[in-house]
mmCIF file of C-alpha atoms and ligand atoms in Angstrom:
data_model
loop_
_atom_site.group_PDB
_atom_site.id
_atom_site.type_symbol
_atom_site.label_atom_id
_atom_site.label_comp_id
_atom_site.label_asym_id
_atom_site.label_seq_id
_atom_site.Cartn_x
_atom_site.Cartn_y
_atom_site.Cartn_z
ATOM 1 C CA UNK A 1 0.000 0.000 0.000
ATOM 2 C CA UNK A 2 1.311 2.905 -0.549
ATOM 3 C CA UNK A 3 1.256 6.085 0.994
ATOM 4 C CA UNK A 4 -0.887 7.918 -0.939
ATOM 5 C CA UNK A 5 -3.757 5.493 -0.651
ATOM 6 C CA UNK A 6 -6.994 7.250 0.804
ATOM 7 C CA UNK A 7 -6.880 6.355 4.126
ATOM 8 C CA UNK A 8 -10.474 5.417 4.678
ATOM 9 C CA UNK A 9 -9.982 2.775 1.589
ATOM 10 C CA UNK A 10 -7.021 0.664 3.482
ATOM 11 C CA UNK A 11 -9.325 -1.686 5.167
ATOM 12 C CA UNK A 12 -10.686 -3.144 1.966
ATOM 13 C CA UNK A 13 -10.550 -6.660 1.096
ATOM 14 C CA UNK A 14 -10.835 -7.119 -2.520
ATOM 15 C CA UNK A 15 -12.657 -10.171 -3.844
ATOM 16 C CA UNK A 16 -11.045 -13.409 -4.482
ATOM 17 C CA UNK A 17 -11.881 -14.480 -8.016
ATOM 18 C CA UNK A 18 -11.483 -18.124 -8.742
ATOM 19 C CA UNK A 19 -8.456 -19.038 -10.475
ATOM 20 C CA UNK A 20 -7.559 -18.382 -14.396
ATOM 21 C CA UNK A 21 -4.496 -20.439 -14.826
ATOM 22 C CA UNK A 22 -3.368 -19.168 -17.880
ATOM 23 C CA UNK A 23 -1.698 -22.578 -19.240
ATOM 24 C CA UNK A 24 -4.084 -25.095 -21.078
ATOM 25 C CA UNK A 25 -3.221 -27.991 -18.912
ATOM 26 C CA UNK A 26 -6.237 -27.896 -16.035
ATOM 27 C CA UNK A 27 -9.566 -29.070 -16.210
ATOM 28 C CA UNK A 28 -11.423 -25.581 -15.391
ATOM 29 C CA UNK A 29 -14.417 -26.054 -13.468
ATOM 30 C CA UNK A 30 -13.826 -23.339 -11.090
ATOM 31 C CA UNK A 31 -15.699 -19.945 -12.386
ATOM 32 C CA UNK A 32 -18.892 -21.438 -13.545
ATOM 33 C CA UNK A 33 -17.972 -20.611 -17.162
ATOM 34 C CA UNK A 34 -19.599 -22.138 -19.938
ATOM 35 C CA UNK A 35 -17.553 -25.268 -22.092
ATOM 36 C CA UNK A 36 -19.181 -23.972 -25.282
ATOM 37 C CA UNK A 37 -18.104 -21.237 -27.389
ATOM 38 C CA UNK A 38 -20.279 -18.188 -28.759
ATOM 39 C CA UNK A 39 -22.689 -18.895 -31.530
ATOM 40 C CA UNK A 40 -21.194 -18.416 -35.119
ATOM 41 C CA UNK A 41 -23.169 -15.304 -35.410
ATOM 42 C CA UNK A 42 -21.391 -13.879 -32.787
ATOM 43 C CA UNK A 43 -18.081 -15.187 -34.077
ATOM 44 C CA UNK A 44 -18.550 -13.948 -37.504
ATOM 45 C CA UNK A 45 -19.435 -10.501 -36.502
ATOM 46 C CA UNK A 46 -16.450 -9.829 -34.408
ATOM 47 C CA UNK A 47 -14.263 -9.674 -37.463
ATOM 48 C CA UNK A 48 -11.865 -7.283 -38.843
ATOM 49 C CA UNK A 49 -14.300 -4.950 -40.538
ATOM 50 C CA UNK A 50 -15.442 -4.315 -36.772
ATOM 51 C CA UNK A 51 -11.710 -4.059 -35.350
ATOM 52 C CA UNK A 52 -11.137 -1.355 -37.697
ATOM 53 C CA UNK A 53 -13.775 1.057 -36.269
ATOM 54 C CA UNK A 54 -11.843 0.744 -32.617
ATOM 55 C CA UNK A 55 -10.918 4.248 -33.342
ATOM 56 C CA UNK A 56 -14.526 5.169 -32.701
ATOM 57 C CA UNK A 57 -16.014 5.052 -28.975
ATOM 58 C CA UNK A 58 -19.190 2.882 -28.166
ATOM 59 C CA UNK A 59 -22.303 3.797 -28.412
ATOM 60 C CA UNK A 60 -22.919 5.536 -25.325
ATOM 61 C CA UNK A 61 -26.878 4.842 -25.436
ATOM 62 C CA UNK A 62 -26.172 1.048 -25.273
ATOM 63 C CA UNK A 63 -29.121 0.813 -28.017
ATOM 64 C CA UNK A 64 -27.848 -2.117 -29.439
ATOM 65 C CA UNK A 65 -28.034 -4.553 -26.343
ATOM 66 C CA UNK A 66 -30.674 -2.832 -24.302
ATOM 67 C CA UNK A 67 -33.129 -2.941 -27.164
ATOM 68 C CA UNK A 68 -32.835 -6.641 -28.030
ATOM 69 C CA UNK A 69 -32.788 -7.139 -24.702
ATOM 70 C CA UNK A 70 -36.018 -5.228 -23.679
ATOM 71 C CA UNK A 71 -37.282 -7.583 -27.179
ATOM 72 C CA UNK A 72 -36.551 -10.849 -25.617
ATOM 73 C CA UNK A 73 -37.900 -9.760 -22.125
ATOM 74 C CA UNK A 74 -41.192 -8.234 -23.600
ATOM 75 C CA UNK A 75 -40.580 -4.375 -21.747
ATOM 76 C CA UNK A 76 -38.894 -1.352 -23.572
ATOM 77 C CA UNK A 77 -35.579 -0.352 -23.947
ATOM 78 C CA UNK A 78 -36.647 2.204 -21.338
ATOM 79 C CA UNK A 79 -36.498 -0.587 -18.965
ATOM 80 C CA UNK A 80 -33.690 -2.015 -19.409
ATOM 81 C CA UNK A 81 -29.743 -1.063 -18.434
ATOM 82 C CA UNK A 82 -26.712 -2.893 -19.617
ATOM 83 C CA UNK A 83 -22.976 -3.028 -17.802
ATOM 84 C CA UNK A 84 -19.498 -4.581 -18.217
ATOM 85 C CA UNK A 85 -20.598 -7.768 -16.538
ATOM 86 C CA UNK A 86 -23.289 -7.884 -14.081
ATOM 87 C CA UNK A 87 -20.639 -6.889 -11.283
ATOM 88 C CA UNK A 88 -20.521 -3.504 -12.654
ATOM 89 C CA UNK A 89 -24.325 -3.795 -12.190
ATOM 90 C CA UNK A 90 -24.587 -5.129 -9.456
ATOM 91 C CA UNK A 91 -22.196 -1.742 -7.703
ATOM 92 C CA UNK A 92 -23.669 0.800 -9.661
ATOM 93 C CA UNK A 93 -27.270 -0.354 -8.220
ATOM 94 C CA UNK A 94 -26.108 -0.998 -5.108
ATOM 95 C CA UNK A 95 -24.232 2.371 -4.511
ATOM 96 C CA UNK A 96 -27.815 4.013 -6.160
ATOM 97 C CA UNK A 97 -30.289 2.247 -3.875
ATOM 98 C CA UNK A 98 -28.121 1.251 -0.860
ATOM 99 C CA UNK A 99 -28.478 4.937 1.183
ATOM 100 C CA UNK A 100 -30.618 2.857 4.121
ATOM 101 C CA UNK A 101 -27.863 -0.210 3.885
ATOM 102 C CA UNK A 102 -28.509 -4.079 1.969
ATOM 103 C CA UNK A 103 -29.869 -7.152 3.490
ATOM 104 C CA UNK A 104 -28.412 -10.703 1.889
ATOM 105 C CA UNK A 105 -28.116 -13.723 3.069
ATOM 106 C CA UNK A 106 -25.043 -15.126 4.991
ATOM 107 C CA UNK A 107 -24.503 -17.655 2.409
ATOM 108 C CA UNK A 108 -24.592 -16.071 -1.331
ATOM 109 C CA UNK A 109 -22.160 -14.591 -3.990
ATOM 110 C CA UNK A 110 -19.305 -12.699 -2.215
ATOM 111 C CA UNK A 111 -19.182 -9.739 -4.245
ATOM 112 C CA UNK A 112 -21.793 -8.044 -2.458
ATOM 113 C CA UNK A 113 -20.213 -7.520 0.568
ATOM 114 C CA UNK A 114 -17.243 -6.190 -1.672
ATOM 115 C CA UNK A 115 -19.134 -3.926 -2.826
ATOM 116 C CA UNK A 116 -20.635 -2.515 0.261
ATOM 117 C CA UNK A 117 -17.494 -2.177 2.277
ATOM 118 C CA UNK A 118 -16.650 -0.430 -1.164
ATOM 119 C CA UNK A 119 -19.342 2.416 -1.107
ATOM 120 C CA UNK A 120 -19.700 2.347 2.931
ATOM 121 C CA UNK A 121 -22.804 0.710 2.713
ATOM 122 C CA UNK A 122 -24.009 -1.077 5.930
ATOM 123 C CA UNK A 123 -25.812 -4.950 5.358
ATOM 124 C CA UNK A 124 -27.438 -7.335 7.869
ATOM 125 C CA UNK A 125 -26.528 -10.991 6.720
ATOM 126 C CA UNK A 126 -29.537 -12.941 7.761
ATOM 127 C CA UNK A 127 -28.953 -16.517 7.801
ATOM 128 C CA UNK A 128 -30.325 -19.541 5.704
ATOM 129 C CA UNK A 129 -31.878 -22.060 6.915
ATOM 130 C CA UNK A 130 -29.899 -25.436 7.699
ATOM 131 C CA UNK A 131 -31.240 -26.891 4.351
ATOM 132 C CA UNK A 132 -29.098 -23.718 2.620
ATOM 133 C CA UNK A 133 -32.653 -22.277 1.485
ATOM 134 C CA UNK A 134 -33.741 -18.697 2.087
ATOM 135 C CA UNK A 135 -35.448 -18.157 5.103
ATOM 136 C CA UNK A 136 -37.796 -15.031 3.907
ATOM 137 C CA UNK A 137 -39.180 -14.240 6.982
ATOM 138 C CA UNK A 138 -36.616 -12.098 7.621
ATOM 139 C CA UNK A 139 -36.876 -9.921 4.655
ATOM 140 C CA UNK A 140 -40.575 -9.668 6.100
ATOM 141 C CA UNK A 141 -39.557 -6.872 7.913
ATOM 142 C CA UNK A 142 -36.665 -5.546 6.772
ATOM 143 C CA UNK A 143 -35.603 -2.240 6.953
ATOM 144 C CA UNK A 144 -33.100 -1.396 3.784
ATOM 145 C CA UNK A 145 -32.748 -2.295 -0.050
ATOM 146 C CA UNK A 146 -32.211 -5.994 -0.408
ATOM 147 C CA UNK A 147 -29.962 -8.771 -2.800
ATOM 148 C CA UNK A 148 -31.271 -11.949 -3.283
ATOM 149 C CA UNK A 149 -29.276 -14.053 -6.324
ATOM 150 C CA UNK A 150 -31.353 -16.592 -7.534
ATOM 151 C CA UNK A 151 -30.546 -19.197 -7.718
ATOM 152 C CA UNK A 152 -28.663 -18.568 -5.206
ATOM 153 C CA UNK A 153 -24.848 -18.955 -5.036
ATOM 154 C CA UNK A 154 -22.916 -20.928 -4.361
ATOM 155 C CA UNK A 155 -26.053 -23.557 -3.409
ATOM 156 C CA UNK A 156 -27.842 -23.083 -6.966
ATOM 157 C CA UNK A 157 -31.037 -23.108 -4.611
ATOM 158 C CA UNK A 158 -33.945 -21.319 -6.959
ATOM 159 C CA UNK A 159 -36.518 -19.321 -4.489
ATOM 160 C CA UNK A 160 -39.923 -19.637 -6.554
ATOM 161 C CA UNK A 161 -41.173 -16.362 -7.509
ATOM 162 C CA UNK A 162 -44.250 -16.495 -5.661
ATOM 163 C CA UNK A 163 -41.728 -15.894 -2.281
ATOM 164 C CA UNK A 164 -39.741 -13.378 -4.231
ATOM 165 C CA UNK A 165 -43.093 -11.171 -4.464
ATOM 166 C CA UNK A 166 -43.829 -11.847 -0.868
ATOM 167 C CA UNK A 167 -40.439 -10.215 -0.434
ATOM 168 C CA UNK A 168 -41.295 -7.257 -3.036
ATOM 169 C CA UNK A 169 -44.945 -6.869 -1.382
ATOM 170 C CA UNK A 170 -42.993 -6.625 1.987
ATOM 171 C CA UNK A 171 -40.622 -4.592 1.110
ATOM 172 C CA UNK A 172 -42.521 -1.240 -1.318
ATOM 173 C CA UNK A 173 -40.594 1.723 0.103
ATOM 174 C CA UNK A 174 -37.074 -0.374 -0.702
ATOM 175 C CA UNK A 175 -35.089 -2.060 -3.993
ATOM 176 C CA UNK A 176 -35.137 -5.479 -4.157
ATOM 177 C CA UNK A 177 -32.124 -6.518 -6.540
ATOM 178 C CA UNK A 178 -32.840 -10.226 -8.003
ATOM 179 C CA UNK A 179 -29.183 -10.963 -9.418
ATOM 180 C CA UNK A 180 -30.210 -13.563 -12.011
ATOM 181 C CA UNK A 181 -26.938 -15.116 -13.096
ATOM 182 C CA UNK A 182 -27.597 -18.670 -13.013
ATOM 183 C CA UNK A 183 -31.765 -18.478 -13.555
ATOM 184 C CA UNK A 184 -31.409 -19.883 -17.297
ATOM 185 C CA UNK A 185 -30.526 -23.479 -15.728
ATOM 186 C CA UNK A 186 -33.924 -24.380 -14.863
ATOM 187 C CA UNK A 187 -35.344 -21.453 -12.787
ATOM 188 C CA UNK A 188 -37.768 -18.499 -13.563
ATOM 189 C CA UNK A 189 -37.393 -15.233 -14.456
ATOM 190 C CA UNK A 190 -38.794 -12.142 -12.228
ATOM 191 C CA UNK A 191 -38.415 -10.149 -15.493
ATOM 192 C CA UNK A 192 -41.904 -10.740 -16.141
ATOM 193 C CA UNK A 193 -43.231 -8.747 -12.609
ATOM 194 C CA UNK A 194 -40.992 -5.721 -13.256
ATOM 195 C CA UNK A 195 -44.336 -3.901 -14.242
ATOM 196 C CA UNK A 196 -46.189 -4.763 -11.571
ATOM 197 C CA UNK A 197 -43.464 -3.706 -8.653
ATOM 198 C CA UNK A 198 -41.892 -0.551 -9.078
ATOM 199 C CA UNK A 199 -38.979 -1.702 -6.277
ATOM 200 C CA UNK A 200 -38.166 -5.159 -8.036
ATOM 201 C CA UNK A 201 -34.728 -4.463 -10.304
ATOM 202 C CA UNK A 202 -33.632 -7.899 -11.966
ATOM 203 C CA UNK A 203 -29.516 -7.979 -12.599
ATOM 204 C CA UNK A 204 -28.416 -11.006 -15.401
ATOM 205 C CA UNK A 205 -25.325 -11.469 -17.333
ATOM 206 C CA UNK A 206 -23.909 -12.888 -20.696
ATOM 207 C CA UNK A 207 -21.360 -14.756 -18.355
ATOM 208 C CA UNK A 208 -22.737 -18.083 -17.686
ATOM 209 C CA UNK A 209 -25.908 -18.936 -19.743
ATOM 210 C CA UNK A 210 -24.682 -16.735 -22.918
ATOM 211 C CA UNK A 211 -21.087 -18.534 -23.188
ATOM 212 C CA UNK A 212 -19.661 -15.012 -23.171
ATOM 213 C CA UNK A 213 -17.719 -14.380 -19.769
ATOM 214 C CA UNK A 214 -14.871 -13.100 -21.378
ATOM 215 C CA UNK A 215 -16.705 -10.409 -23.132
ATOM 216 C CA UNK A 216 -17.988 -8.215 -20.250
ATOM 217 C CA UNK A 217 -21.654 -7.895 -20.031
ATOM 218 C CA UNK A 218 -24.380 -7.694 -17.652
ATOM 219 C CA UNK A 219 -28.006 -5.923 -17.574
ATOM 220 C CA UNK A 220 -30.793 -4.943 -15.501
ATOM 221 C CA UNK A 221 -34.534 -4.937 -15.885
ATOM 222 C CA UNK A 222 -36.822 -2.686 -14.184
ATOM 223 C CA UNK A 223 -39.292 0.425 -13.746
ATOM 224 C CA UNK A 224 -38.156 3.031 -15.874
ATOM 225 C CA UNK A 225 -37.183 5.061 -13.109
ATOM 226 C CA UNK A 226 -34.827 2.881 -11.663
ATOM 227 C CA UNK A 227 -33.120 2.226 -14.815
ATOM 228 C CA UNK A 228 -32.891 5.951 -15.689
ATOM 229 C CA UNK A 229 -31.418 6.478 -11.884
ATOM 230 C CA UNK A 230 -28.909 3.904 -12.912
ATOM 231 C CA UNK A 231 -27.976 5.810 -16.427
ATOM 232 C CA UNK A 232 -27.668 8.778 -14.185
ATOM 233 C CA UNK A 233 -25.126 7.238 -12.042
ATOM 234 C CA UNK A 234 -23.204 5.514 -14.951
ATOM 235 C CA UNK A 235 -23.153 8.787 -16.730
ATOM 236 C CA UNK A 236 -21.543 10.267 -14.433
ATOM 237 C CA UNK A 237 -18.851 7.716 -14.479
ATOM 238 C CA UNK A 238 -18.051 5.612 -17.364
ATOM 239 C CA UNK A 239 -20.688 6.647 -20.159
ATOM 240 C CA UNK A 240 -18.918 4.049 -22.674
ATOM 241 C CA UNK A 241 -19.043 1.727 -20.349
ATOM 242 C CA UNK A 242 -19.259 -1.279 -23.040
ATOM 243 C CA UNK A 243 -16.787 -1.693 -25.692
ATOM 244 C CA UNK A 244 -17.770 -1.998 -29.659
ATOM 245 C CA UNK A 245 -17.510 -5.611 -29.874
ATOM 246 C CA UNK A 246 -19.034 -6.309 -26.411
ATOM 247 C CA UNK A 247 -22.486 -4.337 -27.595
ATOM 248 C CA UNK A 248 -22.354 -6.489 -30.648
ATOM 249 C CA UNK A 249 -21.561 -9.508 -29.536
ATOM 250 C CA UNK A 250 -24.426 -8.933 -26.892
ATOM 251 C CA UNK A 251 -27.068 -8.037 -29.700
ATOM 252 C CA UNK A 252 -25.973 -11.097 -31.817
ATOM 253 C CA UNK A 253 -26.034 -13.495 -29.056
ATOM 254 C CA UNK A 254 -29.865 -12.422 -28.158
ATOM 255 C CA UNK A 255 -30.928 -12.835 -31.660
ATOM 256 C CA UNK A 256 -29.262 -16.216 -32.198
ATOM 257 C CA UNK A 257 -30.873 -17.437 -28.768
ATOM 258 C CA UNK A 258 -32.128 -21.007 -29.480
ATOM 259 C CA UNK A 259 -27.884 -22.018 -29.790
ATOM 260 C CA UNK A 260 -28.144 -21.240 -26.416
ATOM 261 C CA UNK A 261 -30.980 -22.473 -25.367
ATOM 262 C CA UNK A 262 -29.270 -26.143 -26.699
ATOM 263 C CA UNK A 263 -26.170 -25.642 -24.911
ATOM 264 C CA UNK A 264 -28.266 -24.962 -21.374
ATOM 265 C CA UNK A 265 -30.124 -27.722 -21.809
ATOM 266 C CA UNK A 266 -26.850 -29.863 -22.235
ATOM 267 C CA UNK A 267 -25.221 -28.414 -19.199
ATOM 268 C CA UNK A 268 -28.721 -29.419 -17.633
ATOM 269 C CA UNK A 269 -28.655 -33.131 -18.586
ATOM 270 C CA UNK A 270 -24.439 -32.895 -17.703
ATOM 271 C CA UNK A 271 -25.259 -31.826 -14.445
ATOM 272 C CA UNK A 272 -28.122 -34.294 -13.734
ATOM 273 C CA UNK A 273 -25.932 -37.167 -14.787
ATOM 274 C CA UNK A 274 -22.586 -35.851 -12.398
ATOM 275 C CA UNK A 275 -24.616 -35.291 -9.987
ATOM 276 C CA UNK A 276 -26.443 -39.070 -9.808
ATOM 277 C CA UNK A 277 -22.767 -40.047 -9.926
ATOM 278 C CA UNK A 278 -21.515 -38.379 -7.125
ATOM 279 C CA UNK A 279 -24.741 -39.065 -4.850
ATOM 280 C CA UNK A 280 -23.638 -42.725 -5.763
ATOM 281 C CA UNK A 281 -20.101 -41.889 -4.454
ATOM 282 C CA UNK A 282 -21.741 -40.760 -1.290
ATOM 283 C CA UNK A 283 -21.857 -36.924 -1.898
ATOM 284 C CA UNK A 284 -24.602 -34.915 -0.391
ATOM 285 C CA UNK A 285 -25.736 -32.381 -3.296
ATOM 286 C CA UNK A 286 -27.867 -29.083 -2.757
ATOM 287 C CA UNK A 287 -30.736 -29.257 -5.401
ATOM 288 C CA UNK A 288 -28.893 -27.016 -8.025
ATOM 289 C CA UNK A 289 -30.457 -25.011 -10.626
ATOM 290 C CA UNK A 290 -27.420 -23.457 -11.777
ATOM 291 C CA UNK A 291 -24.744 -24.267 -14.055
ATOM 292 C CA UNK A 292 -22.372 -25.744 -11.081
ATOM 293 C CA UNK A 293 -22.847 -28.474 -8.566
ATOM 294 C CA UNK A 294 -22.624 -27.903 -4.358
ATOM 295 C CA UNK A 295 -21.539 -30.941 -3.363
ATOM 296 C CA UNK A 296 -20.248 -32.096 0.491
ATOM 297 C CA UNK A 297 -18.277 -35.217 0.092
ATOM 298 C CA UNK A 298 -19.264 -38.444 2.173
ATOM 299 C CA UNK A 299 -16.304 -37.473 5.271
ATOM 300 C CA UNK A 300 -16.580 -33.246 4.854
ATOM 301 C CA UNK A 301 -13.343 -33.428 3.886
ATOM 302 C CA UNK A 302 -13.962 -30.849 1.526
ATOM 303 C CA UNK A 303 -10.816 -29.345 1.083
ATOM 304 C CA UNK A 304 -8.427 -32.373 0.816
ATOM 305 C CA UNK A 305 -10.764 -33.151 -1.791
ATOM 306 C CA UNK A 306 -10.215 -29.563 -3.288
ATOM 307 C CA UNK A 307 -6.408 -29.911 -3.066
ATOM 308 C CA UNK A 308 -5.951 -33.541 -4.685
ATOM 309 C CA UNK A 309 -7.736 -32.382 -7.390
ATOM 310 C CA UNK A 310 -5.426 -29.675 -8.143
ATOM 311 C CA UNK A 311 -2.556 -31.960 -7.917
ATOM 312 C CA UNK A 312 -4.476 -34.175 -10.523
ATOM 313 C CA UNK A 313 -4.903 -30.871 -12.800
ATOM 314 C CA UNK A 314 -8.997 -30.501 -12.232
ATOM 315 C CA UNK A 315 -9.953 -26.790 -10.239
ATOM 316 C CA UNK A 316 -13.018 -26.955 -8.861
ATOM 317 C CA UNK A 317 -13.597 -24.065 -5.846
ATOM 318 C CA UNK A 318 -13.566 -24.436 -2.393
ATOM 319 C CA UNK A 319 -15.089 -21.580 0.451
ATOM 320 C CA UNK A 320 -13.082 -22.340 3.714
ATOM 321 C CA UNK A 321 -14.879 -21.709 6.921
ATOM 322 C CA UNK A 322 -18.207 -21.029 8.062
ATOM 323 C CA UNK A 323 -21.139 -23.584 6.705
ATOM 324 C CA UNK A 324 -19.203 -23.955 3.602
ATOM 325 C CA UNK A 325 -16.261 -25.356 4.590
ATOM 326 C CA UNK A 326 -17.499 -29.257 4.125
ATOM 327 C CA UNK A 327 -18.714 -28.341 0.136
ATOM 328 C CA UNK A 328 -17.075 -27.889 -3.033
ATOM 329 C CA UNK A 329 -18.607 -26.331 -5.853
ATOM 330 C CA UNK A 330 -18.139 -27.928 -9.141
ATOM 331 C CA UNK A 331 -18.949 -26.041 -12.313
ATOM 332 C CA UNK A 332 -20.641 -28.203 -15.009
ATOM 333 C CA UNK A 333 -18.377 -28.234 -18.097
ATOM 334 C CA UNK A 334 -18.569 -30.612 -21.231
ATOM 335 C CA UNK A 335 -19.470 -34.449 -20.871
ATOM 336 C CA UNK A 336 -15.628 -35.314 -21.000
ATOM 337 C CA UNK A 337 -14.486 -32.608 -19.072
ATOM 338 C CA UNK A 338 -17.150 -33.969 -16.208
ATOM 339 C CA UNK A 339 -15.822 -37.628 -17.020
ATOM 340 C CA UNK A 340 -12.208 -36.931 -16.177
ATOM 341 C CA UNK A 341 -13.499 -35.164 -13.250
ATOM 342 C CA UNK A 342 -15.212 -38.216 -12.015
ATOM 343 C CA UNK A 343 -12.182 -40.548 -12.657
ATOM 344 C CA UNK A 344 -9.823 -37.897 -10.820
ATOM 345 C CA UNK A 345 -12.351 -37.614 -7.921
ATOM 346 C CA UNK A 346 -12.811 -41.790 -7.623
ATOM 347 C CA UNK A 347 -8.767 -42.185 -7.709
ATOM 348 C CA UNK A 348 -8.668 -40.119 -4.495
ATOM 349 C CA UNK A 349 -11.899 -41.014 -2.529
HETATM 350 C C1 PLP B 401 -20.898 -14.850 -11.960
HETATM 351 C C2 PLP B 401 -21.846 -14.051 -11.151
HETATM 352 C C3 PLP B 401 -22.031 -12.687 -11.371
HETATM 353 C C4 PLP B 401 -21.071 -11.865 -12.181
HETATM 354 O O1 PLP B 401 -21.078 -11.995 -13.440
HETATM 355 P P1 PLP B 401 -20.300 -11.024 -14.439
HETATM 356 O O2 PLP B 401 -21.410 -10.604 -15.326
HETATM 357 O O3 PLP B 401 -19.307 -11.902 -15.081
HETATM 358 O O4 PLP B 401 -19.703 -9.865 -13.718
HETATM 359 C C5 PLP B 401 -23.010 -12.017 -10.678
HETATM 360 N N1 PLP B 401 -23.755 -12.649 -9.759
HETATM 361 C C6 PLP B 401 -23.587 -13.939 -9.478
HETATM 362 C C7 PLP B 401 -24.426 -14.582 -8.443
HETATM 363 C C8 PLP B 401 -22.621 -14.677 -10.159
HETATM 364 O O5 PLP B 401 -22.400 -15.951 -9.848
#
């Protein structure tokens, strides 16, 4: 650190991504990132003839994404805000709506927490159940903004929307941020109640479900007014935001859906398969509607597990401490991928 740093900012603990070795040798399940490439519209489009206008800036509107987007969610572009990656969502909403402090649970995605110790913004962490599900009764009366992902990670737990409006009904005078990065693996989109609650903002990203983590993007759905508070704050900040090939990339990938919709529904049937296997093994798995596996092997021993795999080349990610500390989460990658993973994992149990 050095000593120039503001001094209020020297307490901040960054978040840990999971690991990008940057050799081709390990078996990558550690990020949740998809094992299938971008459709070939999206590869075709990012070609030279696009490279070349790199001299221009992005459109600072974000047009191009946010109105294909508001297509395939059925609202207008009005209602609908786009980022580089949801994380840059996810802080510009939270700074915006957090002036009362955020409620999330103990056990979800770490980068909220990040973020608040970020932009000074106080949270309560109330706790999930044993079963790792959400407990709502808590958010029942609640007195701030509040972040529920769902699915949730890293369980992959889905909350069925008819709870997440109990939590919007209980909840009008505060923003209720439903971070939707895993929902396209089998849960339900609140997208389709932004017009009846004015405090329900839903977050998604091209990372997971969209093959695109690389690319940067991430969106929001809501009331008009939230979504032109947001534009006010990224205005006011980074205005081009999203890079040339991003936006396209983005508005390709939404029009050439149904490739997608195939490669979900394989990660689906991959992660019902891996998942019969390792119950077999004697693994105790959360029921996961995401595109990775929580899994507590049949001793806890979560983290010897975590380390032999790494000596055998496979990264899967482990959360030391606290309730966590007996699971590993396993993203779902190709058939083979998951196959070697299975014959690493049997060599060691
Ligand atoms: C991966 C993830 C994100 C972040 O996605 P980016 O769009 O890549 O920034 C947000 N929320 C949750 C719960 C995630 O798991």
């Amino acid at each position: 650190m050095s000593r120039f740093l503001n001094s209020a900012l020297d307490a901040l603990t960054p978040y840990t991504p999971g690991e990008q070795p940057q050799g081709g040798t390990f078996i990558k399940l550690n990020t949740n990132e998809s094992p299938y490439p971008p459709s070939d519209g999206v590869l075709n489009i990012l070609g030279r003839a696009e490279a070349e206008k790199l001299n221009l800036y992005s459109d600072p509107t974000l047009n191009p994404v946010t109105t294909s987007l508001a297509k395939r969610f059925g609202v207008e572009s009005k209602n609908v805000y786009a980022g580089n990656g949801s994380d840059e969502v996810l802080a510009i909403a939270m700074y915006a709506f957090g002036e009362k402090g955020f409620s999330f649970p103990d056990i979800t995605y770490g980068f909220y927490s990040v973020i608040a110790d970020f932009f000074r913004i106080g949270c309560t962490r109330p706790k999930l159940k044993d079963d790792f599900t959400i407990d709502i009764s808590y958010y029942m009366k609640n007195d701030r903004a509040v972040i529920i992902a769902n699915p949730n990670a890293p369980t992959g737990i889905f909350l069925p929307l008819s709870e997440i409006e109990k939590i919007l009904s209980a909840n009008p005078d505060h923003v209720v941020i439903v971070d939707e990065a895993y929902v396209e693996f089998g849960g339900e989109s609140a997208a389709s109640l932004v017009s009846k609650y004015e405090n329900l903002l839903v977050v998604g990203t091209f990372s997971k479900a969209w093959n695109l983590a690389g690319a940067r993007l991430g969106y929001a759905v809501g009331s008009s007014e939230l979504i032109s508070d947001l534009n006010r704050l990224r205005c006011s900040f980074h205005p081009y935001n999203i890079n040339r090939l991003t936006l396209l990339a983005g508005q390709k990938a939404v029009e050439e859906e149904q490739y997608y919709i195939e490669c979900r529904k394989k990660i689906i049937f991959t992660r019902t398969r891996v998942q019969a296997e390792l119950e077999s093994l004697g693994f105790t798995c959360t029921p996961s509607m995401a595109n990775f596996i929580f899994a507590r092997p049949p001793m806890g021993d979560a983290e010897r597990i975590y380390k032999a795999l790494y000596d055998k080349k496979v990264l899967v990610r482990y959360f030391a401490g606290g309730r966590t500390k007996e699971y590993l989460r396993i993203s779902v990658g190709s058939d083979e991928q998951m196959d070697k993973f299975l014959d690493a994992l049997k060599s060691i149990l």
